[in-house]
Every structure is written in structure tokens, then in C-alpha cells.
Coordinates of C-alpha atoms and ligand atoms in Angstrom, one line a residue:
Chain A
X1 CA 125.0 73.1 -70.4
X2 CA 127.2 74.4 -73.2
X3 CA 129.0 77.7 -73.3
X4 CA 128.9 79.6 -76.5
X5 CA 130.1 82.9 -77.9
X6 CA 126.9 84.6 -77.0
X7 CA 128.0 84.7 -73.4
X8 CA 130.8 87.0 -74.3
X9 CA 128.5 89.4 -76.0
X10 CA 125.6 89.3 -73.5
X11 CA 126.8 89.1 -69.9
X12 CA 124.1 90.1 -67.4
X13 CA 125.3 91.0 -64.0
X14 CA 123.6 90.8 -60.6
X15 CA 125.1 92.9 -57.8
X16 CA 125.1 91.5 -54.3
X17 CA 126.1 93.6 -51.3
X18 CA 127.4 91.4 -48.4
X19 CA 128.0 94.2 -46.0
X20 CA 130.2 96.6 -47.9
X21 CA 130.7 100.3 -47.0
X22 CA 128.9 101.4 -50.2
X23 CA 132.1 102.7 -51.7
X24 CA 132.3 99.8 -54.1
X25 CA 128.6 100.2 -55.1
X26 CA 129.2 103.8 -56.1
X27 CA 132.1 102.7 -58.3
X28 CA 130.0 99.9 -59.9
X29 CA 127.2 102.4 -60.7
X30 CA 129.9 104.7 -62.1
X31 CA 131.0 101.9 -64.3
X32 CA 127.6 101.6 -66.0
X33 CA 127.3 105.4 -66.7
X34 CA 127.2 106.7 -70.3
X35 CA 130.9 107.5 -70.0
X36 CA 131.9 103.8 -70.0
X37 CA 128.7 102.5 -71.5
X38 CA 129.3 98.7 -71.0
X39 CA 125.9 98.1 -72.7
X40 CA 128.0 98.4 -75.9
X41 CA 129.3 94.9 -75.1
X42 CA 125.9 93.6 -74.0
X43 CA 126.8 93.9 -70.3
X44 CA 123.9 95.1 -68.1
X45 CA 122.8 95.0 -64.5
X46 CA 119.7 92.9 -63.9
X47 CA 117.3 93.0 -60.9
X48 CA 117.0 89.3 -60.3
X49 CA 119.8 86.6 -59.8
X50 CA 117.7 84.3 -61.9
X51 CA 118.5 86.5 -65.0
X52 CA 122.2 86.8 -64.2
X53 CA 125.3 85.2 -65.7
X54 CA 127.7 87.2 -63.5
X55 CA 127.4 87.6 -59.8
X56 CA 129.2 90.7 -58.5
X57 CA 129.9 90.5 -54.8
X58 CA 131.1 93.5 -52.7
X59 CA 131.9 93.6 -49.0
X60 CA 133.5 91.2 -46.6
X61 CA 130.5 88.9 -45.9
X62 CA 129.2 89.7 -42.4
X63 CA 127.8 86.8 -40.4
X64 CA 124.2 87.6 -41.2
X65 CA 124.9 87.8 -45.0
X66 CA 126.6 84.4 -45.3
X67 CA 123.4 82.4 -45.7
X68 CA 121.9 85.0 -48.0
X69 CA 125.0 85.0 -50.2
X70 CA 124.9 81.2 -50.5
X71 CA 121.2 81.3 -51.4
X72 CA 121.7 84.0 -54.1
X73 CA 124.7 82.1 -55.5
X74 CA 122.4 79.0 -55.8
X75 CA 119.8 81.1 -57.5
X76 CA 122.0 82.1 -60.4
X77 CA 121.4 79.6 -63.2
X78 CA 124.5 77.8 -64.6
X79 CA 126.8 78.6 -66.3
X80 CA 127.9 81.5 -64.1
X81 CA 130.9 83.4 -62.9
X82 CA 131.5 85.2 -59.7
X83 CA 133.4 88.4 -59.4
X84 CA 134.5 89.9 -56.1
X85 CA 134.9 93.7 -56.2
X86 CA 137.0 95.5 -53.6
X87 CA 139.7 94.3 -51.1
X88 CA 137.1 93.7 -48.5
X89 CA 135.8 90.7 -50.4
X90 CA 139.3 89.4 -51.3
X91 CA 140.9 89.5 -47.9
X92 CA 138.7 91.4 -45.4
X93 CA 140.5 94.7 -46.2
X94 CA 139.9 97.3 -43.6
X95 CA 137.8 94.8 -41.7
X96 CA 140.5 92.2 -41.6
X97 CA 140.2 89.7 -38.7
X98 CA 137.0 91.4 -37.4
X99 CA 134.9 89.4 -35.0
X100 CA 131.7 89.7 -37.0
X101 CA 132.9 88.4 -40.3
X102 CA 132.3 85.1 -42.0
X103 CA 134.3 86.1 -45.0
X104 CA 136.1 86.9 -47.1
X105 CA 133.9 85.9 -50.0
X106 CA 135.9 82.9 -51.2
X107 CA 135.4 81.3 -47.8
X108 CA 131.7 81.1 -48.7
X109 CA 131.4 80.7 -52.4
X110 CA 133.9 80.0 -55.2
X111 CA 135.2 83.2 -56.7
X112 CA 136.5 83.4 -60.3
X113 CA 137.8 87.0 -60.6
X114 CA 139.1 89.4 -57.9
X115 CA 139.1 93.1 -58.5
X116 CA 141.4 94.7 -55.8
X117 CA 141.1 98.3 -54.7
X118 CA 139.3 100.2 -52.0
X119 CA 137.2 101.0 -53.9
X120 CA 138.5 99.9 -57.3
X121 CA 138.2 102.3 -60.2
X122 CA 135.5 101.8 -62.8
X123 CA 138.2 100.9 -65.3
X124 CA 139.4 98.2 -63.0
X125 CA 135.8 96.8 -62.6
X126 CA 135.4 96.7 -66.4
X127 CA 138.8 95.0 -66.7
X128 CA 137.5 92.5 -64.2
X129 CA 134.4 91.8 -66.3
X130 CA 136.7 91.3 -69.4
X131 CA 138.7 88.7 -67.4
X132 CA 135.5 87.0 -66.4
X133 CA 134.6 86.8 -70.1
X134 CA 138.0 85.3 -70.8
X135 CA 137.4 82.8 -68.1
X136 CA 134.1 81.8 -69.7
X137 CA 136.0 81.5 -73.0
X138 CA 138.6 79.3 -71.4
X139 CA 136.0 77.1 -69.9
X140 CA 134.4 76.9 -73.3
X141 CA 137.7 75.7 -74.8
X142 CA 138.2 73.1 -72.1
X143 CA 134.7 71.6 -72.6
X144 CA 134.8 71.6 -76.4
Chain B
X12 CA 89.5 76.9 -102.4
X13 CA 89.2 73.4 -100.9
X14 CA 89.5 72.7 -97.2
X15 CA 93.1 71.3 -97.7
X16 CA 94.2 74.5 -99.5
X17 CA 92.8 76.7 -96.7
X18 CA 94.4 74.6 -94.0
X19 CA 97.7 74.7 -95.9
X20 CA 97.5 78.5 -96.3
X21 CA 96.7 79.0 -92.7
X22 CA 99.5 76.7 -91.5
X23 CA 102.1 78.3 -93.8
X24 CA 100.9 81.8 -93.1
X25 CA 101.1 81.2 -89.4
X26 CA 104.7 79.8 -89.7
X27 CA 105.7 82.8 -91.9
X28 CA 104.1 85.2 -89.5
X29 CA 105.9 83.6 -86.5
X30 CA 109.2 83.9 -88.3
X31 CA 108.5 87.5 -89.3
X32 CA 107.3 88.3 -85.7
X33 CA 110.5 86.8 -84.2
X34 CA 113.0 88.5 -86.5
X35 CA 111.2 91.9 -86.7
X36 CA 110.3 91.9 -83.0
X37 CA 113.9 91.3 -81.9
X38 CA 115.2 93.7 -84.5
X39 CA 112.8 96.4 -83.3
X40 CA 114.0 95.8 -79.7
X41 CA 117.6 96.2 -80.9
X42 CA 116.8 99.4 -82.7
X43 CA 115.0 100.7 -79.6
X44 CA 118.0 100.0 -77.4
X45 CA 120.3 101.7 -79.9
X46 CA 118.2 104.8 -80.2
X47 CA 117.7 105.0 -76.5
X48 CA 121.5 104.8 -76.1
X49 CA 122.1 107.5 -78.6
X50 CA 119.6 109.7 -76.9
X51 CA 121.6 109.2 -73.7
X52 CA 124.9 110.1 -75.4
X53 CA 126.0 106.5 -75.4
X54 CA 127.1 104.2 -78.2
X55 CA 124.8 101.4 -77.2
X56 CA 124.7 97.7 -78.1
X57 CA 124.7 96.5 -81.7
X58 CA 121.2 96.1 -83.2
X59 CA 121.6 92.3 -83.2
X60 CA 122.0 92.4 -79.4
X61 CA 118.6 90.9 -78.6
X62 CA 119.4 87.9 -80.9
X63 CA 122.6 87.4 -78.9
X64 CA 120.6 87.7 -75.6
X65 CA 118.1 85.1 -76.7
X66 CA 120.8 82.8 -78.0
X67 CA 122.5 83.0 -74.6
X68 CA 119.2 82.6 -72.6
X69 CA 118.4 79.5 -74.5
X70 CA 121.7 78.0 -73.3
X71 CA 121.1 78.8 -69.7
X72 CA 119.8 76.5 -67.0
X73 CA 116.1 76.6 -66.5
X74 CA 115.4 76.9 -62.8
X75 CA 112.0 76.1 -61.4
X76 CA 111.5 77.4 -57.9
X77 CA 110.6 75.0 -55.2
X78 CA 107.2 76.4 -54.4
X79 CA 106.2 77.1 -58.0
X80 CA 103.4 75.3 -59.8
X81 CA 105.5 73.7 -62.5
X82 CA 103.0 73.1 -65.3
X83 CA 101.6 76.7 -65.1
X84 CA 105.1 78.1 -64.6
X85 CA 106.2 76.4 -67.9
X86 CA 102.9 77.1 -69.8
X87 CA 102.8 80.8 -69.2
X88 CA 105.7 81.8 -71.4
X89 CA 104.5 79.6 -74.2
X90 CA 101.0 81.0 -74.0
X91 CA 102.4 84.6 -73.9
X92 CA 104.5 84.0 -77.0
X93 CA 101.9 82.0 -79.0
X94 CA 99.1 84.5 -78.2
X95 CA 101.2 87.5 -79.4
X96 CA 101.9 85.6 -82.7
X97 CA 98.1 85.0 -82.9
X98 CA 97.3 88.7 -82.8
X99 CA 99.8 89.2 -85.6
X100 CA 97.7 86.9 -87.8
X101 CA 94.7 89.3 -87.6
X102 CA 96.7 92.4 -88.6
X103 CA 97.4 93.6 -92.1
X104 CA 101.2 93.7 -92.8
X105 CA 101.7 96.3 -95.5
X106 CA 99.9 95.2 -98.7
X107 CA 99.6 91.6 -97.4
X108 CA 96.1 90.8 -96.1
X109 CA 96.0 89.2 -92.7
X110 CA 96.2 85.4 -92.6
X111 CA 92.9 85.1 -90.8
X112 CA 91.4 87.6 -93.3
X113 CA 88.0 88.9 -92.4
X114 CA 87.6 86.5 -89.5
X115 CA 88.4 89.0 -86.8
X116 CA 87.8 92.6 -86.1
X117 CA 89.1 95.4 -83.9
X118 CA 87.1 94.2 -80.8
X119 CA 88.7 90.8 -81.1
X120 CA 92.2 92.3 -81.2
X121 CA 91.5 94.4 -78.1
X122 CA 90.5 91.3 -76.3
X123 CA 93.4 89.2 -77.6
X124 CA 95.8 91.9 -76.4
X125 CA 94.9 91.0 -72.8
X126 CA 95.9 87.3 -73.3
X127 CA 99.7 87.8 -73.2
X128 CA 99.3 90.0 -70.2
X129 CA 97.1 87.4 -68.4
X130 CA 99.6 84.7 -69.3
X131 CA 102.3 86.8 -67.5
X132 CA 100.0 87.2 -64.5
X133 CA 99.4 83.5 -64.4
X134 CA 103.2 82.9 -64.6
X135 CA 103.8 85.5 -61.9
X136 CA 101.4 83.9 -59.5
X137 CA 102.7 80.4 -60.4
X138 CA 106.2 81.4 -59.5
X139 CA 105.5 81.3 -55.8
X140 CA 107.6 84.3 -55.1
X141 CA 106.3 87.4 -53.2
X142 CA 108.0 89.7 -55.7
X143 CA 106.3 88.0 -58.6
X144 CA 102.9 88.0 -56.8
X145 CA 103.1 91.7 -56.3
X146 CA 104.1 92.1 -59.9
X147 CA 101.2 90.0 -61.0
X148 CA 98.7 92.1 -59.0
X149 CA 100.1 95.3 -60.4
X150 CA 99.9 93.9 -63.9
X151 CA 96.2 93.3 -63.4
X152 CA 95.7 96.8 -62.2
X153 CA 97.5 98.2 -65.1
X154 CA 95.6 96.0 -67.5
X155 CA 92.3 97.4 -66.2
X156 CA 93.7 100.9 -66.2
X157 CA 94.7 101.2 -69.9
X158 CA 91.6 99.3 -71.1
X159 CA 89.4 102.4 -70.8
X160 CA 91.4 104.8 -73.0
X161 CA 92.0 102.0 -75.5
X162 CA 88.3 101.2 -75.7
X163 CA 87.4 104.8 -76.1
X164 CA 89.8 105.1 -79.0
X165 CA 88.6 102.0 -80.7
X166 CA 84.9 102.9 -80.3
X167 CA 85.3 106.5 -81.4
X168 CA 86.9 105.3 -84.7
X169 CA 84.3 102.7 -85.4
X170 CA 81.5 105.0 -84.5
X171 CA 82.8 107.7 -86.9
X172 CA 83.2 105.3 -89.7
X173 CA 79.6 104.0 -89.1
X174 CA 78.4 107.6 -89.1
X175 CA 80.1 108.1 -92.4
X176 CA 78.1 105.1 -93.8
X177 CA 80.8 102.5 -93.8
X178 CA 79.4 98.9 -93.3
X179 CA 81.1 96.8 -90.7
X180 CA 83.1 99.7 -89.1
X181 CA 85.0 97.4 -86.7
X182 CA 86.6 95.3 -89.4
X183 CA 90.2 96.2 -90.1
X184 CA 89.7 95.8 -93.8
X185 CA 87.0 98.6 -93.7
X186 CA 89.3 100.8 -91.6
X187 CA 92.2 100.2 -94.1
X188 CA 90.0 101.0 -97.1
X189 CA 88.7 104.3 -95.5
X190 CA 91.6 106.0 -93.8
X191 CA 90.0 107.8 -90.9
X192 CA 91.6 111.1 -91.7
X193 CA 89.9 111.3 -95.1
X194 CA 86.4 110.7 -93.6
X195 CA 86.3 113.7 -91.2
X196 CA 86.5 117.5 -91.2
X197 CA 89.0 119.7 -89.3
X198 CA 87.3 119.1 -85.9
X199 CA 87.4 115.3 -86.4
X200 CA 91.1 115.5 -87.4
X201 CA 91.9 117.1 -84.1
X202 CA 89.9 114.4 -82.4
X203 CA 91.7 111.6 -84.2
X204 CA 95.0 113.2 -83.5
X205 CA 94.1 113.1 -79.7
X206 CA 93.1 109.4 -80.0
X207 CA 96.4 108.6 -81.9
X208 CA 98.3 110.2 -79.0
X209 CA 96.3 108.1 -76.5
X210 CA 97.1 104.9 -78.4
X211 CA 100.8 105.8 -78.4
X212 CA 100.6 106.2 -74.6
X213 CA 98.7 103.0 -74.1
X214 CA 101.5 101.1 -75.9
X215 CA 104.2 101.4 -73.2
X216 CA 101.7 100.0 -70.6
X217 CA 100.9 97.1 -72.9
X218 CA 104.6 96.4 -73.4
X219 CA 105.4 97.1 -69.7
X220 CA 108.0 99.7 -70.6
X221 CA 109.0 102.9 -68.6
X222 CA 107.0 104.9 -67.4
X223 CA 104.3 102.2 -67.0
X224 CA 106.5 99.3 -65.9
X225 CA 105.5 99.2 -62.3
X226 CA 104.8 95.5 -62.6
X227 CA 108.4 94.7 -63.5
X228 CA 110.1 97.6 -61.6
X229 CA 113.7 96.3 -61.4
X230 CA 114.6 98.6 -58.6
X231 CA 111.7 97.8 -56.2
X232 CA 110.4 94.4 -57.4
X233 CA 113.7 93.0 -58.8
X234 CA 112.0 92.1 -62.1
X235 CA 108.5 91.7 -60.7
X236 CA 106.5 89.2 -62.7
X237 CA 109.6 87.7 -64.3
X238 CA 111.7 87.5 -61.2
X239 CA 111.8 83.7 -61.0
X240 CA 112.1 83.1 -64.8
X241 CA 115.4 82.0 -66.2
X242 CA 116.8 80.3 -69.3
X243 CA 114.3 79.2 -72.0
X244 CA 111.2 80.5 -70.3
X245 CA 112.7 83.9 -69.9
X246 CA 113.8 83.8 -73.6
X247 CA 110.2 83.1 -74.6
X248 CA 109.0 86.2 -72.6
X249 CA 111.8 88.2 -74.2
X250 CA 110.7 87.2 -77.7
X251 CA 107.0 87.8 -76.8
X252 CA 108.0 91.3 -75.8
X253 CA 109.5 91.9 -79.2
X254 CA 106.5 90.5 -81.1
X255 CA 104.2 92.6 -78.8
X256 CA 106.1 95.7 -79.8
X257 CA 105.5 94.9 -83.5
X258 CA 101.8 94.1 -82.7
X259 CA 101.1 97.4 -81.0
X260 CA 102.9 99.4 -83.7
X261 CA 101.1 97.4 -86.4
X262 CA 97.8 98.1 -84.7
X263 CA 98.5 101.8 -84.6
X264 CA 99.6 101.7 -88.3
X265 CA 96.5 99.7 -89.3
X266 CA 94.1 102.2 -87.7
X267 CA 95.8 105.5 -88.1
X268 CA 98.3 105.2 -90.9
X269 CA 96.8 102.6 -93.3
X270 CA 98.2 104.0 -96.5
X271 CA 100.2 101.9 -98.9
X272 CA 102.9 103.2 -101.2
X273 CA 101.1 101.4 -104.1
X274 CA 98.1 103.6 -103.6
X275 CA 100.1 106.7 -104.7
X276 CA 102.7 105.4 -107.2
X277 CA 101.8 103.0 -110.0
X278 CA 103.8 99.8 -109.9
X279 CA 103.6 96.2 -110.9
X280 CA 102.0 93.9 -108.3
X281 CA 105.3 92.1 -107.4
X282 CA 107.1 95.4 -106.8
X283 CA 104.1 96.7 -104.9
X284 CA 104.2 93.9 -102.3
X285 CA 107.9 94.6 -101.5
X286 CA 107.5 98.4 -101.5
X287 CA 104.4 98.2 -99.3
X288 CA 106.2 95.9 -96.9
X289 CA 109.2 98.2 -96.7
X290 CA 106.8 101.2 -96.2
X291 CA 105.0 99.2 -93.5
X292 CA 108.2 98.5 -91.7
X293 CA 109.2 102.2 -91.8
X294 CA 105.8 103.2 -90.4
X295 CA 106.1 100.5 -87.6
X296 CA 109.6 101.8 -86.7
X297 CA 108.3 105.4 -86.6
X298 CA 105.4 104.5 -84.3
X299 CA 107.7 102.3 -82.1
X300 CA 110.2 105.2 -81.8
X301 CA 107.6 107.7 -80.7
X302 CA 105.5 105.4 -78.5
X303 CA 108.3 103.4 -76.9
X304 CA 111.8 104.7 -77.2
X305 CA 111.1 108.4 -76.9
X306 CA 108.7 108.1 -74.0
X307 CA 110.9 105.6 -72.1
X308 CA 114.0 107.7 -72.3
X309 CA 112.3 111.0 -71.4
X310 CA 110.3 109.8 -68.4
X311 CA 110.7 108.2 -65.0
X312 CA 108.5 105.4 -63.7
X313 CA 105.0 106.2 -62.4
X314 CA 103.9 104.7 -59.1
X315 CA 101.2 102.1 -59.4
X316 CA 98.6 104.5 -57.9
X317 CA 99.6 107.2 -60.3
X318 CA 99.2 104.9 -63.3
X319 CA 95.5 104.3 -62.6
X320 CA 94.7 108.0 -62.3
X321 CA 96.8 108.8 -65.3
X322 CA 94.8 106.4 -67.5
X323 CA 91.3 106.6 -66.0
X324 CA 91.4 110.3 -65.3
X325 CA 93.7 112.1 -67.6
X326 CA 93.7 109.8 -70.6
X327 CA 90.0 109.0 -70.0
X328 CA 89.0 112.6 -70.1
X329 CA 91.3 113.3 -73.0
X330 CA 89.7 110.4 -74.9
X331 CA 86.2 111.7 -74.2
X332 CA 87.3 115.1 -75.5
X333 CA 88.5 113.4 -78.6
X334 CA 85.3 111.4 -78.9
X335 CA 83.3 114.6 -78.4
X336 CA 85.2 116.4 -81.2
X337 CA 84.5 113.5 -83.5
X338 CA 80.8 113.5 -82.6
X339 CA 80.6 117.3 -83.2
X340 CA 82.4 116.8 -86.5
X341 CA 79.9 114.1 -87.6
X342 CA 76.9 116.4 -86.9
X343 CA 78.6 119.5 -88.2
X344 CA 77.6 118.5 -91.7
X345 CA 73.9 118.0 -90.6
X346 CA 73.6 121.4 -89.0
Ligands
SF4_418 S1 136.7 97.5 -50.6 FE1 136.8 99.5 -49.6 S2 135.3 100.7 -50.7 FE2 134.9 98.6 -51.2 S3 133.3 98.0 -49.7 FE3 135.3 97.4 -48.9 S4 135.9 99.2 -47.6 FE4 134.2 99.8 -48.9

């Protein structure tokens, strides 16, 4: 599987909620409003992990979601990047050390980009997507 | 013309049409996205965005789900793409006569239009996913729903042309030679305007666009029919979608707006082909804008139960009113 420039201009994202408080979801939806218009750069949310290049994970991965997260991760076709939105997913955040967590996200699947914040601002999420594109570019350079 | 010449013409014509369908189809999708974005006060993606998307999809891994039927799963997108290209071969493109010339008529096209949809249904059932199965069932319901108004429109036009004494009223050449608007009086013009509106509203269902995209419904069915498709197969469906947009617009143009620029302005044949082609593209864009972009931006999705009553009841009745007006118009001269 070869990475090309087209990935940078057409990154389709699938959003997975692993037990978040819904704060991050609201900000992700805010990031795709006409005010920010990420479709300018070919970024769009898709309904099925099969169509996605970018997996956006929110929430701290509760016990019940671990298996589902793994399965969704497997369903995303290669090449793919994973982005973790919110401190919950990076470290547990407000739910740190809770008894019903299997997370944070990087205990379950490999994460490429972390976007901190509780919840992060839409600008931060878009910056995270840009970093994800940079990562794809870097991978492309390494493989070439 | 010898057999070899004919075969050569058909093969080259098919290749040319496939190339045209691919480029024009994706461009029209790009223009649609750009216009929709502008209507929502956004800047929107560049017009070549669909080309980038397809280039990316072709690079992606092609996942086949465990409980899918592999051969059918792989065949469905190819059939969908190939059959849409086939329809294009029966439609006149500007001043250029269709590749399959007089071989097919309007009835054949109405039947061929169901093939890509059925291919998608087969692909959906072959995916072995509950979402895709529900999507495939919905697609079949929608297919039956819009068939009635579409059939009414086609029959009304052919009947009126036959009443006006045109031989072979179902052939596209006869329809192109006798623009329907010129044949009828004021009552008939109202009738045809109604049928034109109906065809414009059948288009989004044929293309599974909002408000008739209950079979793909991203928010409830996660992509419905296409939920399990990725990579190359998904790219083929994506391209088929573009070609289908061109086909539906070209069909509306062929029936309702068949004029060519060279009919009005005198020009040399070489110039006429180019001018007619450009004029055809302009007409296709216009039809695509009103029947796809405008409707999809201004409406929310219908529920599957509503779609059936919208088509059978409202558009069915509207179509019959149009047909009645056309019949009255035909007999008005006699009385
Ligand atoms: S990071 Fe904060 S806002 Fe986001 S899901 Fe966790 S608790 Fe909610």
C-alpha cells in the first residue's frame, strides 16, 4: 500500500465514542460547521469505518468499549491514522484511575496524534488533523 | 459499412464514452459539492476534489468482510459502473448521435436505469452486514417507488408524439427531432412542465441523494448499501455515481431540452459539433443543479415510508394530472 499526495487532500474521518461525556463530540461537530469548513481541504466525516482514513477516538475507553474499539480499528482499511481527542483518551482525564476503565486509548490501539483539552477547541481539533496529515506525509517520505 | 468497421466504431465509441463519463461525471460531482457549499455559506472543496477522492480510494486496502460472498461482492461495483456507462451509449450527447444509434429507445433506457440500482442491491446483500441488508431492502422499495412517476412521464411523452403523428415515438431520435414543446398547445405545455418537474424529482432517488437517500442514510445506516465497501470497489461505486448523474441529466436534456445551438445559428459542421457539445454540457449542468444540488441542500431526508407515499401518491397523482392535460391538449384540436 503506497501513500500519495491524495491522502493529504482527501482525509475521511470516522468518529468513535469510547465512553466520552459528549463534550468532545460537540466540539468535533463544531469543527465541521460552515465556520471552519474542513471540507475545503477534503476532510469529511463518514458513516462507516470502512470508508475512513482517520479514526477519531474520544473518551477514556470503558471496559465494555475495549472490544468494540479494537474491532472498529481493525475495520479501517490501511493506511490509516488514529487521532485521540480530549484528555480522557490521552490519560483518563477526569476519570483517571477509575475502576471501570480499560483505557486510556493508547493502551488499546496505537495512537498517532493526541489533541489535549477538556474538551479541546475546534481549532485544536483541526490542528490535530493537520498534524495527522503531516504524519502521513512523513510516512510517505520514509517509504519512498 | 463492413462488420469490422462497425465493431471498431462501437469499441472506440464505448471507450470514448467511458472516458467522457468518467471525467464529466466526477467533474459534475465536484461542481455539485462546490455549489452546495456556497449555498451553505462555505467555501467548499475544489472542483477536482472527486478526482482526488478516487485517486485516494484506489490506493486504499480492499477489505472483504468475513461473511460476504466474495465474487458477488467484487462483481457488484463493476456491474454498477459498466451498466451506467452502457446507458450513456444510448443517449445523444449534444450533436453527437448515440453510439448504439437507433438500437435502443426510451423504454430500454428506463429498464437499463434499474441495472445499477440492482447491482448495488446485490452488493449490499452480498456484504453480509445487517446495515447493508437493510439498505438493500430500502433500495428495492425506492426502486419500485420512483418507477411509477418515471413510467408516467415517459408514456405521456411518447403518447403525445404518437398522437401528433410521429412514427416510432419511443425512439430518442424522434424525440430529439420533434421537441415536445413545439408539438403541443398551451395546456400541453403545462402538462409537460409538470412531467419535467417529476423527472427532476425522480433524479435524486435514482442517484440516492438527499432527500431520497434512505438506503444510504449515513446517520442511521452508517452508509447502508455501501457500508462494507472500501478501496477500489468503493471507488467504482463513487465513479458510477458520477456517471449516473450525467446519465440522468442527459436523459432529461434529451427528452425535454433537445435543442442544439447549430439549429439556431448557422455554422460549419466542425464548429457545430464543438458548440453543440458545450451547449449540451451547459444544459446538463443546469439540470443537475436544479434536480440534485438545489433539492439536496434545501431538504432533509424523507423516511422510507414517506418516500413511497411521496412517489406513488403525490408524484403519481401529479403525473396523472400532467398526462390528463396532455390528453386534453391532444383532443382540443379535434373538438
Ligand atoms: S476530554 Fe473532557 S470533554 Fe472530552 S470526553 Fe473527556 S471529559 Fe468529556
